[in-house]
Coordinates of N, CA and C in Angstrom, one line a residue:
X1 N 120.8 94.5 107.3 CA 119.4 94.9 107.5 C 119.2 95.7 108.7
X2 N 119.6 95.2 109.8 CA 119.6 95.9 111.1 C 120.7 95.3 112.0
X3 N 121.4 96.2 112.6 CA 122.6 95.9 113.4 C 122.3 95.1 114.6
X4 N 123.2 94.3 115.1 CA 123.0 93.5 116.4 C 122.7 94.5 117.5
X5 N 123.4 95.7 117.5 CA 123.1 96.6 118.6 C 121.6 97.1 118.6
X6 N 121.1 97.4 117.4 CA 119.8 97.8 117.3 C 118.8 96.7 117.6
X7 N 119.2 95.5 117.2 CA 118.3 94.3 117.6 C 118.2 94.2 119.1
X8 N 119.3 94.5 119.8 CA 119.3 94.4 121.3 C 118.5 95.5 121.9
X9 N 118.5 96.7 121.3 CA 117.7 97.8 121.7 C 116.2 97.5 121.6
X10 N 115.9 96.9 120.5 CA 114.5 96.5 120.2 C 114.0 95.4 121.2
X11 N 114.9 94.4 121.5 CA 114.5 93.4 122.4 C 114.3 93.9 123.8
X12 N 115.2 94.9 124.2 CA 115.0 95.5 125.5 C 113.7 96.3 125.6
X13 N 113.3 97.0 124.5 CA 112.1 97.7 124.4 C 110.9 96.8 124.6
X14 N 110.9 95.6 124.0 CA 109.9 94.6 124.1 C 109.8 94.2 125.6
X15 N 110.9 93.8 126.1 CA 111.0 93.4 127.5 C 110.4 94.4 128.5
X16 N 110.8 95.7 128.2 CA 110.3 96.8 129.1 C 108.8 96.9 129.1
X17 N 108.2 96.9 127.9 CA 106.7 97.0 127.8 C 106.0 95.8 128.4
X18 N 106.6 94.7 128.2 CA 105.9 93.5 128.7 C 105.9 93.4 130.2
X19 N 106.8 94.2 130.9 CA 106.8 94.2 132.4 C 105.5 94.9 132.9
X20 N 104.8 95.6 132.0 CA 103.6 96.3 132.4 C 102.3 95.7 131.8
X21 N 102.4 94.5 131.3 CA 101.2 93.9 130.7 C 101.3 92.4 130.7
X22 N 100.1 91.7 130.7 CA 100.1 90.3 130.5 C 100.2 89.9 129.0
X23 N 100.2 90.9 128.2 CA 100.2 90.7 126.7 C 101.6 90.3 126.3
X24 N 101.7 89.8 125.0 CA 103.0 89.4 124.5 C 103.2 90.2 123.1
X25 N 104.4 90.8 122.9 CA 104.7 91.5 121.7 C 105.8 90.7 121.0
X26 N 105.6 90.5 119.7 CA 106.6 89.8 118.9 C 106.9 90.7 117.7
X27 N 108.2 90.9 117.4 CA 108.6 91.8 116.3 C 109.3 90.9 115.2
X28 N 108.7 90.9 114.0 CA 109.3 90.2 112.9 C 109.7 91.2 111.8
X29 N 110.9 91.2 111.4 CA 111.4 92.0 110.3 C 111.9 91.1 109.2
X30 N 111.2 91.2 108.0 CA 111.5 90.4 106.9 C 112.1 91.2 105.8
X31 N 113.2 90.7 105.2 CA 113.8 91.4 104.1 C 112.8 91.5 102.9
X32 N 111.9 90.5 102.8 CA 110.9 90.5 101.7 C 109.8 89.6 102.1
X33 N 108.6 89.9 101.8 CA 107.5 89.0 102.0 C 107.3 88.0 100.9
X34 N 107.7 88.3 99.7 CA 107.6 87.3 98.6 C 108.8 87.6 97.6
X35 N 109.0 86.6 96.8 CA 110.1 86.7 95.8 C 109.7 87.1 94.5
X36 N 108.4 86.9 94.1 CA 107.8 87.3 92.8 C 108.7 86.9 91.6
X37 N 109.2 85.7 91.7 CA 110.1 85.3 90.6 C 109.4 85.1 89.2
X38 N 108.1 85.0 89.2 CA 107.4 84.8 88.0 C 107.2 86.2 87.3
X39 N 107.3 87.3 88.0 CA 107.0 88.6 87.4 C 107.9 88.9 86.2
X40 N 109.3 88.8 86.3 CA 110.1 89.1 85.2 C 109.8 88.2 84.0
X41 N 109.5 87.0 84.2 CA 109.1 86.1 83.1 C 107.8 86.5 82.4
X42 N 106.8 86.9 83.2 CA 105.6 87.3 82.6 C 105.8 88.6 81.7
X43 N 106.5 89.6 82.2 CA 106.8 90.8 81.4 C 107.6 90.5 80.2
X44 N 108.6 89.6 80.3 CA 109.4 89.2 79.2 C 108.6 88.5 78.1
X45 N 107.7 87.6 78.5 CA 106.9 86.9 77.6 C 105.9 87.9 76.9
X46 N 105.4 88.8 77.6 CA 104.5 89.8 77.0 C 105.2 90.6 76.0
X47 N 106.4 91.1 76.3 CA 107.2 91.9 75.3 C 107.5 91.0 74.1
X48 N 107.8 89.7 74.3 CA 108.2 88.8 73.2 C 106.9 88.6 72.3
X49 N 105.8 88.6 72.9 CA 104.5 88.4 72.1 C 104.3 89.7 71.2
X50 N 104.6 90.8 71.7 CA 104.4 92.1 71.0 C 105.4 92.3 69.9
X51 N 106.6 91.9 70.2 CA 107.8 92.2 69.3 C 107.5 91.9 67.8
X52 N 106.9 90.7 67.4 CA 106.9 90.4 66.0 C 106.0 91.4 65.2
X53 N 105.0 92.0 65.8 CA 104.0 92.7 65.0 C 104.6 93.9 64.2
X54 N 105.4 94.8 64.9 CA 106.0 95.9 64.1 C 107.0 95.4 63.1
X55 N 107.7 94.2 63.4 CA 108.6 93.6 62.4 C 107.9 93.1 61.2
X56 N 106.7 92.5 61.4 CA 105.9 92.0 60.3 C 105.4 93.2 59.4
X57 N 104.9 94.2 60.1 CA 104.3 95.3 59.4 C 105.3 96.2 58.7
X58 N 106.4 96.4 59.3 CA 107.3 97.5 58.8 C 108.6 97.0 58.2
X59 N 108.9 95.6 58.2 CA 110.1 95.1 57.6 C 109.7 93.9 56.8
X60 N 110.8 93.4 56.1 CA 110.6 92.1 55.4 C 111.5 91.0 55.9
X61 N 111.7 91.1 57.3 CA 112.5 90.1 57.9 C 111.8 88.7 57.8
X62 N 112.6 87.7 57.7 CA 112.1 86.3 57.6 C 111.4 85.9 58.9
X63 N 110.6 84.9 58.8 CA 109.9 84.3 60.0 C 110.9 83.8 61.0
X64 N 111.9 83.1 60.5 CA 112.9 82.6 61.4 C 113.7 83.6 62.1
X65 N 114.0 84.8 61.5 CA 114.7 85.9 62.1 C 113.8 86.5 63.2
X66 N 112.5 86.6 62.8 CA 111.5 87.2 63.8 C 111.5 86.3 65.0
X67 N 111.4 85.0 64.8 CA 111.4 84.1 66.0 C 112.6 84.2 66.9
X68 N 113.8 84.3 66.2 CA 115.0 84.5 67.0 C 115.0 85.8 67.7
X69 N 114.5 86.9 67.1 CA 114.4 88.2 67.8 C 113.4 88.1 69.0
X70 N 112.3 87.4 68.8 CA 111.4 87.1 70.0 C 112.2 86.4 71.1
X71 N 112.9 85.4 70.8 CA 113.6 84.6 71.8 C 114.6 85.5 72.5
X72 N 115.4 86.3 71.7 CA 116.4 87.2 72.3 C 115.7 88.2 73.3
X73 N 114.6 88.8 72.8 CA 113.9 89.7 73.7 C 113.4 89.1 75.0
X74 N 112.8 87.9 74.9 CA 112.4 87.2 76.1 C 113.5 86.9 77.1
X75 N 114.6 86.4 76.5 CA 115.8 86.0 77.4 C 116.4 87.3 78.0
X76 N 116.6 88.3 77.2 CA 117.2 89.5 77.7 C 116.4 90.2 78.8
X77 N 115.1 90.3 78.5 CA 114.2 91.0 79.5 C 114.1 90.2 80.8
X78 N 113.9 88.9 80.6 CA 113.8 88.0 81.8 C 115.0 88.1 82.8
X79 N 116.2 88.3 82.2 CA 117.4 88.4 83.0 C 117.4 89.8 83.6
X80 N 117.2 90.8 82.7 CA 117.3 92.2 83.2 C 116.3 92.6 84.3
X81 N 115.1 92.1 84.1 CA 114.0 92.4 85.1 C 114.1 91.6 86.3
X82 N 115.0 90.6 86.4 CA 115.2 89.8 87.6 C 116.0 90.6 88.7
X83 N 116.6 91.7 88.2 CA 117.3 92.6 89.2 C 116.3 93.0 90.3
X84 N 116.6 92.7 91.6 CA 115.6 92.9 92.6 C 114.8 94.2 92.6
X85 N 115.5 95.4 92.4 CA 114.8 96.6 92.5 C 113.8 96.8 91.3
X86 N 114.2 96.3 90.1 CA 113.3 96.3 89.0 C 112.1 95.4 89.2
X87 N 112.5 94.2 89.7 CA 111.4 93.2 89.9 C 110.3 93.7 90.9
X88 N 110.7 94.3 92.0 CA 109.7 94.8 92.9 C 109.0 95.9 92.4
X89 N 109.6 96.8 91.5 CA 108.9 97.9 90.9 C 107.8 97.5 90.0
X90 N 108.0 96.3 89.4 CA 107.0 95.8 88.4 C 105.8 95.1 89.1
X91 N 105.9 94.8 90.3 CA 104.8 94.1 91.0 C 103.8 95.2 91.4
X92 N 102.6 95.1 91.0 CA 101.5 96.0 91.4 C 101.5 96.2 93.0
X93 N 101.2 97.4 93.4 CA 101.2 97.6 94.9 C 100.2 96.7 95.6
X94 N 99.1 96.5 95.0 CA 98.0 95.7 95.6 C 98.5 94.3 95.8
X95 N 99.3 93.8 94.9 CA 99.8 92.4 95.0 C 100.9 92.4 96.1
X96 N 101.7 93.4 96.2 CA 102.8 93.4 97.2 C 102.1 93.5 98.6
X97 N 101.1 94.3 98.7 CA 100.4 94.5 100.0 C 99.7 93.2 100.4
X98 N 99.1 92.5 99.4 CA 98.4 91.2 99.7 C 99.4 90.2 100.1
X99 N 100.6 90.1 99.5 CA 101.6 89.2 99.8 C 102.1 89.4 101.2
X100 N 102.4 90.7 101.5 CA 102.9 91.1 102.8 C 101.9 90.7 103.9
X101 N 100.6 91.0 103.7 CA 99.6 90.6 104.7 C 99.5 89.1 104.9
X102 N 99.6 88.4 103.8 CA 99.6 86.9 103.9 C 100.8 86.4 104.7
X103 N 102.0 87.0 104.5 CA 103.2 86.6 105.2 C 103.0 87.0 106.7
X104 N 102.5 88.2 107.0 CA 102.3 88.6 108.4 C 101.3 87.6 109.1
X105 N 100.2 87.2 108.4 CA 99.3 86.3 109.0 C 100.0 84.9 109.3
X106 N 100.8 84.5 108.4 CA 101.6 83.3 108.5 C 102.5 83.3 109.8
X107 N 103.2 84.5 109.9 CA 104.1 84.6 111.0 C 103.3 84.7 112.3
X108 N 102.1 85.3 112.3 CA 101.3 85.4 113.5 C 101.0 84.0 114.0
X109 N 100.7 83.1 113.2 CA 100.4 81.7 113.6 C 101.7 81.0 113.9
X110 N 102.7 81.2 113.1 CA 104.0 80.4 113.3 C 104.7 80.8 114.6
X111 N 104.5 82.0 115.0 CA 105.3 82.5 116.2 C 104.5 82.2 117.5
X112 N 103.4 81.5 117.4 CA 102.6 81.2 118.6 C 101.8 82.3 119.2
X113 N 101.5 83.3 118.5 CA 100.7 84.4 119.0 C 99.2 84.1 119.3
X114 N 98.8 83.0 118.7 CA 97.4 82.5 119.0 C 97.3 81.6 120.2
X115 N 98.5 81.3 120.8 CA 98.5 80.3 121.9 C 98.8 80.9 123.2
X116 N 98.8 82.2 123.4 CA 99.0 82.8 124.7 C 97.8 82.5 125.6
X117 N 98.0 82.6 126.8 CA 97.0 82.2 127.8 C 95.7 83.0 127.7
X118 N 95.8 84.3 127.5 CA 94.7 85.2 127.5 C 94.4 85.8 126.1
X119 N 95.0 85.1 125.1 CA 94.8 85.6 123.7 C 95.2 87.1 123.6
X120 N 96.3 87.4 124.1 CA 96.8 88.8 124.1 C 98.1 89.0 123.4
X121 N 98.3 88.2 122.4 CA 99.5 88.3 121.6 C 99.4 89.4 120.5
X122 N 100.4 90.1 120.3 CA 100.4 91.2 119.2 C 101.7 91.0 118.4
X123 N 101.5 91.0 117.1 CA 102.7 90.9 116.2 C 102.9 92.3 115.5
X124 N 104.1 92.7 115.5 CA 104.5 93.9 114.7 C 105.3 93.3 113.6
X125 N 104.8 93.4 112.4 CA 105.5 92.8 111.2 C 105.9 93.9 110.2
X126 N 107.2 93.7 109.7 CA 107.7 94.7 108.8 C 108.3 93.9 107.6
X127 N 107.9 94.2 106.4 CA 108.5 93.6 105.2 C 109.2 94.8 104.4
X128 N 110.5 94.8 104.4 CA 111.3 95.9 103.9 C 111.1 96.1 102.4
X129 N 111.2 95.0 101.6 CA 111.2 95.2 100.2 C 109.8 95.7 99.7
X130 N 108.8 95.3 100.4 CA 107.4 95.8 100.1 C 107.0 97.1 100.7
X131 N 107.9 97.7 101.6 CA 107.6 98.9 102.3 C 106.3 98.8 103.0
X132 N 106.1 97.6 103.7 CA 104.9 97.3 104.4 C 105.1 97.0 105.8
X133 N 104.3 97.7 106.7 CA 104.2 97.4 108.1 C 102.8 97.0 108.5
X134 N 102.7 96.2 109.5 CA 101.4 95.7 109.9 C 101.4 95.3 111.3
X135 N 100.3 95.5 112.0 CA 100.2 95.0 113.4 C 99.0 94.1 113.5
X136 N 99.2 92.9 114.0 CA 98.1 91.9 114.1 C 97.9 91.6 115.6
X137 N 96.7 91.6 116.1 CA 96.5 91.3 117.5 C 95.5 90.1 117.6
X138 N 95.7 89.3 118.7 CA 94.8 88.2 118.9 C 93.5 88.7 119.5
X139 N 92.5 87.8 119.6 CA 91.2 88.3 119.9 C 91.1 88.9 121.3
X140 N 91.9 88.5 122.2 CA 91.8 89.1 123.6 C 92.2 90.6 123.6
X141 N 92.8 91.1 122.6 CA 93.2 92.5 122.4 C 92.4 93.1 121.3
X142 N 92.3 92.4 120.2 CA 91.7 93.0 119.0 C 90.2 93.4 119.3
X143 N 89.5 92.5 120.1 CA 88.1 92.8 120.3 C 87.9 94.0 121.2
X144 N 88.9 94.5 121.8 CA 88.8 95.6 122.8 C 89.4 96.9 122.2
X145 N 90.1 96.9 121.1 CA 90.9 98.0 120.7 C 90.4 98.4 119.3
X146 N 90.2 99.7 119.1 CA 89.8 100.3 117.8 C 90.9 100.0 116.8
X147 N 90.6 99.5 115.7 CA 91.6 99.2 114.6 C 92.3 100.5 114.2
X148 N 91.7 101.7 114.4 CA 92.3 102.9 114.0 C 93.6 103.2 114.8
X149 N 93.6 102.7 116.1 CA 94.8 102.9 116.9 C 96.0 102.2 116.3
X150 N 95.8 100.9 115.8 CA 96.9 100.2 115.2 C 97.3 100.9 113.9
X151 N 96.3 101.4 113.1 CA 96.6 102.0 111.9 C 97.5 103.3 112.1
X152 N 97.2 104.0 113.2 CA 98.0 105.2 113.5 C 99.4 104.9 113.8
X153 N 99.6 103.8 114.6 CA 101.0 103.3 114.9 C 101.7 102.9 113.6
X154 N 101.1 102.2 112.8 CA 101.7 101.8 111.5 C 102.0 103.0 110.6
X155 N 101.1 103.9 110.5 CA 101.4 105.1 109.7 C 102.6 105.9 110.2
X156 N 102.8 106.0 111.5 CA 103.9 106.7 112.1 C 105.2 105.9 111.9
X157 N 105.1 104.6 112.0 CA 106.2 103.7 111.8 C 106.7 103.8 110.4
X158 N 105.8 103.7 109.4 CA 106.3 103.8 108.0 C 106.9 105.1 107.7
X159 N 106.3 106.2 108.3 CA 106.9 107.5 108.1 C 108.3 107.6 108.6
X160 N 108.5 107.0 109.8 CA 109.9 107.0 110.4 C 110.8 106.2 109.5
X161 N 110.4 105.1 108.9 CA 111.2 104.3 108.1 C 111.6 105.1 106.8
X162 N 110.6 105.8 106.2 CA 110.9 106.6 105.1 C 112.0 107.7 105.4
X163 N 112.0 108.2 106.6 CA 112.9 109.2 107.1 C 114.3 108.6 107.5
X164 N 114.4 107.3 107.3 CA 115.7 106.7 107.7 C 115.8 106.4 109.2
X165 N 114.7 106.4 109.9 CA 114.8 106.1 111.4 C 114.0 104.9 111.8
X166 N 114.4 103.8 111.1 CA 113.7 102.5 111.3 C 113.7 102.0 112.8
X167 N 114.9 102.0 113.4 CA 115.0 101.5 114.8 C 114.2 102.4 115.7
X168 N 114.3 103.7 115.6 CA 113.6 104.6 116.5 C 112.1 104.4 116.2
X169 N 111.7 104.3 115.0 CA 110.3 104.1 114.7 C 109.7 102.8 115.2
X170 N 110.5 101.8 115.2 CA 110.1 100.5 115.8 C 110.0 100.5 117.3
X171 N 111.0 101.2 117.9 CA 110.9 101.3 119.4 C 109.7 102.1 119.8
X172 N 109.3 103.2 119.1 CA 108.1 103.9 119.4 C 106.9 103.1 119.2
X173 N 106.9 102.3 118.1 CA 105.7 101.4 117.8 C 105.6 100.4 118.9
X174 N 106.7 99.9 119.4 CA 106.6 98.9 120.5 C 106.1 99.5 121.8
X175 N 106.5 100.7 122.1 CA 106.1 101.4 123.3 C 104.6 101.7 123.2
X176 N 104.1 102.2 122.0 CA 102.7 102.5 121.9 C 101.9 101.2 122.0
X177 N 102.4 100.2 121.4 CA 101.7 98.9 121.5 C 101.6 98.4 122.9
X178 N 102.7 98.6 123.6 CA 102.8 98.2 125.0 C 101.8 99.0 125.9
X179 N 101.6 100.3 125.5 CA 100.7 101.1 126.3 C 99.2 100.6 126.1
X180 N 98.9 100.2 124.9 CA 97.6 99.7 124.6 C 97.4 98.4 125.3
X181 N 98.4 97.5 125.3 CA 98.3 96.3 126.1 C 98.2 96.5 127.6
X182 N 98.9 97.4 128.1 CA 98.9 97.7 129.5 C 97.5 98.1 130.0
X183 N 96.8 98.8 129.1 CA 95.4 99.3 129.4 C 94.4 98.1 129.3
X184 N 94.5 97.3 128.3 CA 93.5 96.3 128.1 C 93.9 94.9 128.5
X185 N 95.2 94.7 128.9 CA 95.7 93.4 129.4 C 96.7 93.7 130.5
X186 N 96.3 94.2 131.6 CA 97.2 94.5 132.7 C 98.0 93.3 133.2
X187 N 99.1 93.5 133.8 CA 99.9 92.3 134.3 C 99.2 91.6 135.4
X188 N 99.4 90.3 135.5 CA 98.9 89.4 136.5 C 100.0 89.0 137.4
X189 N 99.6 88.6 138.7 CA 100.6 88.2 139.7 C 101.3 87.0 139.2
X190 N 100.6 86.1 138.5 CA 101.2 84.8 138.1 C 101.7 84.9 136.6
X191 N 101.9 86.1 136.1 CA 102.3 86.3 134.7 C 103.6 85.7 134.4
X192 N 103.8 85.1 133.3 CA 105.1 84.6 132.8 C 105.3 85.1 131.4
X193 N 106.5 85.2 131.0 CA 106.9 85.6 129.6 C 106.7 84.4 128.7
X194 N 105.6 84.4 127.9 CA 105.3 83.2 127.2 C 106.0 83.1 125.8
X195 N 106.5 84.2 125.3 CA 107.1 84.2 124.0 C 108.4 84.9 124.0
X196 N 109.4 84.6 123.2 CA 110.7 85.2 123.2 C 110.6 86.7 122.9
X197 N 111.5 87.5 123.5 CA 111.5 88.9 123.2 C 112.5 89.3 122.1
X198 N 113.3 88.4 121.7 CA 114.3 88.8 120.6 C 113.6 89.2 119.3
X199 N 114.3 90.0 118.5 CA 113.8 90.4 117.2 C 114.0 89.2 116.2
X200 N 112.9 88.9 115.5 CA 113.0 87.8 114.5 C 113.3 88.4 113.2
X201 N 114.5 88.0 112.6 CA 114.9 88.5 111.3 C 114.7 87.4 110.3
X202 N 114.0 87.7 109.2 CA 113.8 86.8 108.1 C 114.5 87.3 106.9
X203 N 115.5 86.6 106.4 CA 116.3 87.0 105.2 C 115.7 86.4 103.9

């Protein structure tokens, strides 16, 4: 997914930006936000329901043969559509986006971003299978920053990923996030690093 060397580069980028802010940046890269295991079965069952009608109208095949054909269609398609690339292609984009957003929100809570001293935690979340990137900020930052700024960072990040420059795109997203935090959450004399700077990889 991402090499140890690139993970180190990203961790250093996070550490560098946090030197100039009291905010906390956490980067989570997920291979997938959801498994969508029910999707192949749903499509296979739909195809199996449709299969008998042309056979009934256009042939004289027996009922038992039609039933066996239905069963074969359902089994074959459920297996074929389980191939990851096909499975993700069958999931409507709105569902993939909703699943990725839900996963990002879960990680925001799970990684302690709501528990920083000044509510200045920011999550950069990437779900590779869904081609989804998202930035979530706690209230100490979100209330002061135009949502369009995060959207611009996400747009440039996703463009970089499409161009095959994922690490460079993430480093730039981290730096731009850090610049926003430096403006709205400047460093304190008693500041401590509240959250780990390492890249969190979810397989």
